[in-house]
Amino acid sequence: SHPTILRQFLPNQSQQKLLMSSFVRFINLRDKVQVQEIRDKPNQWVLKPQREGGGHLVSDYDDIISVLDSKYLGHYIAMERIP
């Protein structure tokens, strides 16, 4: 969620920070700069198919690199791995 939208529902800044700490980043795989970020640190990301029902997450290093190099890259979104 964008911080300005969150403020509409939670005016207390400490509550906003607490809630925001539970969110993970998503990366647009159509952006070459962001894809490079995943290539540089693939162990910090998982790839999720963009289809109804989700499907299986891609979390293995070699599988992530394989998807990044495939023509199916646009079928996935990247999510920051939850530690």
C-alpha positions as MATLAB code, in Angstrom:
seq = 'SHPTILRQFLPNQSQQKLLMSSFVRFINLRDKVQVQEIRDKPNQWVLKPQREGGGHLVSDYDDIISVLDSKYLGHYIAMERIP';
ca = [
       0.000    0.000    0.000;
       1.142    3.516   -0.666;
       1.864    5.490    2.536;
      -0.495    8.332    1.612;
      -3.390    5.916    1.228;
      -2.504    4.161    4.445;
      -2.674    7.492    6.314;
      -6.350    7.781    5.406;
      -7.101    4.660    7.427;
      -4.377    4.785   10.096;
      -3.502    8.331   11.163;
      -1.097    7.064   13.845;
       2.413    6.932   12.340;
       3.675    4.120   14.583;
       0.717    1.954   13.539;
       1.477    2.747    9.881;
       5.106    1.645   10.285;
       4.065   -1.538   12.041;
       1.606   -2.431    9.293;
       4.053   -1.511    6.496;
       6.677   -3.793    8.041;
       4.441   -6.765    7.217;
       4.324   -5.969    3.475;
       6.771   -7.301    0.873;
       7.969   -5.627   -2.314;
       6.704   -6.635   -5.724;
       8.813   -6.095   -8.840;
       7.650   -5.440  -12.370;
       9.394   -8.035  -14.531;
       8.950   -5.872  -17.615;
      11.485   -3.395  -16.226;
      15.051   -4.444  -17.141;
      16.603   -2.543  -14.222;
      14.371   -4.339  -11.740;
      14.989   -7.718  -13.397;
      18.719   -7.079  -12.945;
      18.072   -6.542   -9.235;
      16.640  -10.070   -9.087;
      19.561  -11.486  -11.084;
      21.984   -9.884   -8.643;
      20.282  -11.394   -5.577;
      17.912  -14.180   -6.682;
      17.887  -15.757   -3.222;
      15.948  -12.720   -1.947;
      13.017  -13.249   -4.343;
      10.319  -15.718   -5.341;
       8.454  -15.708   -8.646;
       4.713  -16.259   -8.684;
       2.758  -17.176  -11.813;
       0.122  -14.589  -12.742;
      -2.833  -16.855  -13.280;
      -6.028  -17.695  -11.509;
      -5.272  -19.774   -8.454;
      -1.625  -18.733   -8.436;
       0.162  -21.987   -8.988;
       3.565  -22.919   -7.671;
       6.078  -20.359   -6.503;
       9.482  -20.472   -8.151;
      12.039  -20.116   -5.383;
      15.053  -22.217   -6.394;
      18.074  -20.196   -7.621;
      18.457  -22.085  -10.924;
      14.716  -22.043  -11.612;
      14.524  -18.275  -11.011;
      17.392  -17.644  -13.439;
      15.754  -19.977  -15.954;
      12.458  -18.040  -15.809;
      14.297  -14.699  -16.098;
      15.906  -15.970  -19.309;
      12.693  -17.390  -20.774;
      10.026  -15.999  -23.052;
       7.539  -16.594  -20.212;
       8.986  -13.875  -17.985;
       5.847  -11.744  -18.402;
       3.746  -14.555  -16.933;
       5.280  -14.014  -13.489;
       5.552  -11.381  -10.798;
       8.472  -11.176   -8.381;
       7.838  -10.907   -4.670;
      10.394  -10.235   -2.005;
      11.107  -13.416   -0.064;
       9.794  -13.327    3.501;
      12.734  -13.952    5.847;
];
